[in-house]
Structure formats: structure tokens, C-alpha cells
Short mmCIF file of C-alpha atoms in Angstrom, two decimals:
data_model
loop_
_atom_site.label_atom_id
_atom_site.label_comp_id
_atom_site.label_asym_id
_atom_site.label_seq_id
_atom_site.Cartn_x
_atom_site.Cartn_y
_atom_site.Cartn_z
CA UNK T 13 52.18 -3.17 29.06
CA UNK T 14 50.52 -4.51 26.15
CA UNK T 15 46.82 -4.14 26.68
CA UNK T 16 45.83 -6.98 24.12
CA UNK T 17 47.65 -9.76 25.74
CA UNK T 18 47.20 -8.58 29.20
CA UNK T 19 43.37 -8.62 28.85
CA UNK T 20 43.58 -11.87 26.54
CA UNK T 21 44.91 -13.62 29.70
CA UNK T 22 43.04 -11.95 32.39
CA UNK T 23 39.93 -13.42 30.51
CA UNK T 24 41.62 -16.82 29.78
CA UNK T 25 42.23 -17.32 33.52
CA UNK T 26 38.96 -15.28 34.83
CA UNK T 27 36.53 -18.41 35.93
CA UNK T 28 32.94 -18.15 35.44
CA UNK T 29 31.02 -15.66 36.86
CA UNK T 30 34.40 -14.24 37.97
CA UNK T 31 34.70 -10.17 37.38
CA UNK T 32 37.75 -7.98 37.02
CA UNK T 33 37.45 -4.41 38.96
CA UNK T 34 39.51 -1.34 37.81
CA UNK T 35 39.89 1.88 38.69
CA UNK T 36 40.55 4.32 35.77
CA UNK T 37 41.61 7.62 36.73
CA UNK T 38 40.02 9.50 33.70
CA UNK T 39 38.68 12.62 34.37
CA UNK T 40 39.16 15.82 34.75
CA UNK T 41 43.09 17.85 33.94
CA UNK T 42 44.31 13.72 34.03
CA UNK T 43 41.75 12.40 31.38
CA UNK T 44 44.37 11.62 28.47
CA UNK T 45 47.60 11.81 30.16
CA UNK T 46 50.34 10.29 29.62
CA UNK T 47 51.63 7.26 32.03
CA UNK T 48 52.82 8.57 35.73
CA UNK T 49 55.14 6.92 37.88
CA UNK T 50 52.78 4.77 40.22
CA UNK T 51 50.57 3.96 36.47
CA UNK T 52 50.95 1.37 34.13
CA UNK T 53 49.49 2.24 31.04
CA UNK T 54 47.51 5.75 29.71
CA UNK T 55 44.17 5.86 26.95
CA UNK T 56 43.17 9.38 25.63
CA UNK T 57 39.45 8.58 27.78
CA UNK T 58 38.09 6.63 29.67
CA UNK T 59 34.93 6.05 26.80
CA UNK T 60 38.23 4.73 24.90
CA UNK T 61 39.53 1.90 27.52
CA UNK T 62 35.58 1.10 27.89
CA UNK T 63 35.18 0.21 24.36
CA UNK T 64 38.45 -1.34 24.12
CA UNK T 65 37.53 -3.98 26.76
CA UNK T 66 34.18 -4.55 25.01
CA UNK T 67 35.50 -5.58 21.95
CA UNK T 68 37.21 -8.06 24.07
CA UNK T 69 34.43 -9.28 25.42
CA UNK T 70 34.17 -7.66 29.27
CA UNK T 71 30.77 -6.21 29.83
CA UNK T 72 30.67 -3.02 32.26
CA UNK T 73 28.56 -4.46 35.13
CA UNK T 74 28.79 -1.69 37.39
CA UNK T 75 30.47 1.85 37.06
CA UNK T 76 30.51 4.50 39.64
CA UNK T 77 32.58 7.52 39.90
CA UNK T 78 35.17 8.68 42.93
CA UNK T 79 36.33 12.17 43.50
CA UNK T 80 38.97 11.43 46.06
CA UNK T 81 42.12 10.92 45.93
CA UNK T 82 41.55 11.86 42.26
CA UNK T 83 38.65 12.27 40.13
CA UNK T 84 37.87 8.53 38.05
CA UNK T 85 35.73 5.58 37.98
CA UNK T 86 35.84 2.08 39.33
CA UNK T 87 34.42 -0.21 36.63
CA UNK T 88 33.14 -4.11 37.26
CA UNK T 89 33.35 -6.27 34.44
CA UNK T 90 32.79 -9.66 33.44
CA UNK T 91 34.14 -11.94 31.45
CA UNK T 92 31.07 -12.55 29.38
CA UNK T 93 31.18 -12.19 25.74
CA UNK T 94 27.15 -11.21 26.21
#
């Protein structure tokens, strides 16, 4: 996928107030890794996606990590260019 169009129409079509939740798995020995079968795209962090989708103008509302079924984090964001 390319990550610049995907997330330039996820925000064109994201209403107001409207919030986009992902799950990054980003930690630990899969922090970095390279695409899997079930994935769609990689990013050497999870810092790295984070600031990616800031300069596009999500803002992290909420972040909180997950151990199982695999270490990551879900991430809220929002739309906002605040």
C-alpha cells in the first residue's frame, strides 16, 4: 500500500470529530520487520509511523500498549490538523 494516499483519503472521508484506531504491532523481536502474510505494510518503529501520521495531520489521542496476541499499541487519532 501506499501510505501517503491511503492516509490522504482516510482523512478526506474521516467526518468531524471522527477518529481512526490502529493497532501497530511494534515492539519487541517484530519492531522493524518486514511485511507478514496477514500485514499490509511494515515501518522500522512504531515512533516512525507516529510521526508519519502527524505530519499528516492525525493527532495521537489515546495510545495504550497490548501484550497479547503480540506485543504493540492501539493508537486513536483524529483527524485534526491541531
Amino acid at each position: 500500500f501506499d501510505l501517503e494516499k491511503l492516509f490522504a483519503e482516510i482523512k478526506r472521508v474521516l467526518r468531524p470529530g471522527g477518529l481512526v484506531v490502529l493497532e501497530i504491532n511494534a515492539e519487541g523481536e517484530q519492531a522493524g520487520a518486514s511485511a507478514g502474510y496477514f500485514e499490509s505494510v511494515s515501518w522500522p518503529s512504531a515512533e516512525d509511523l507516529l510521526q508519519f501520521l502527524k505530519q499528516k495531520g492525525f493527532q495521537a489521542l489515546v495510545r495504550s500498549s497490548f501484550e497479547y496476541p503480540w506485543k504493540g499499541i492501539h493508537v486513536c487519532l483524529s483527524g485534526s490538523d491541531a
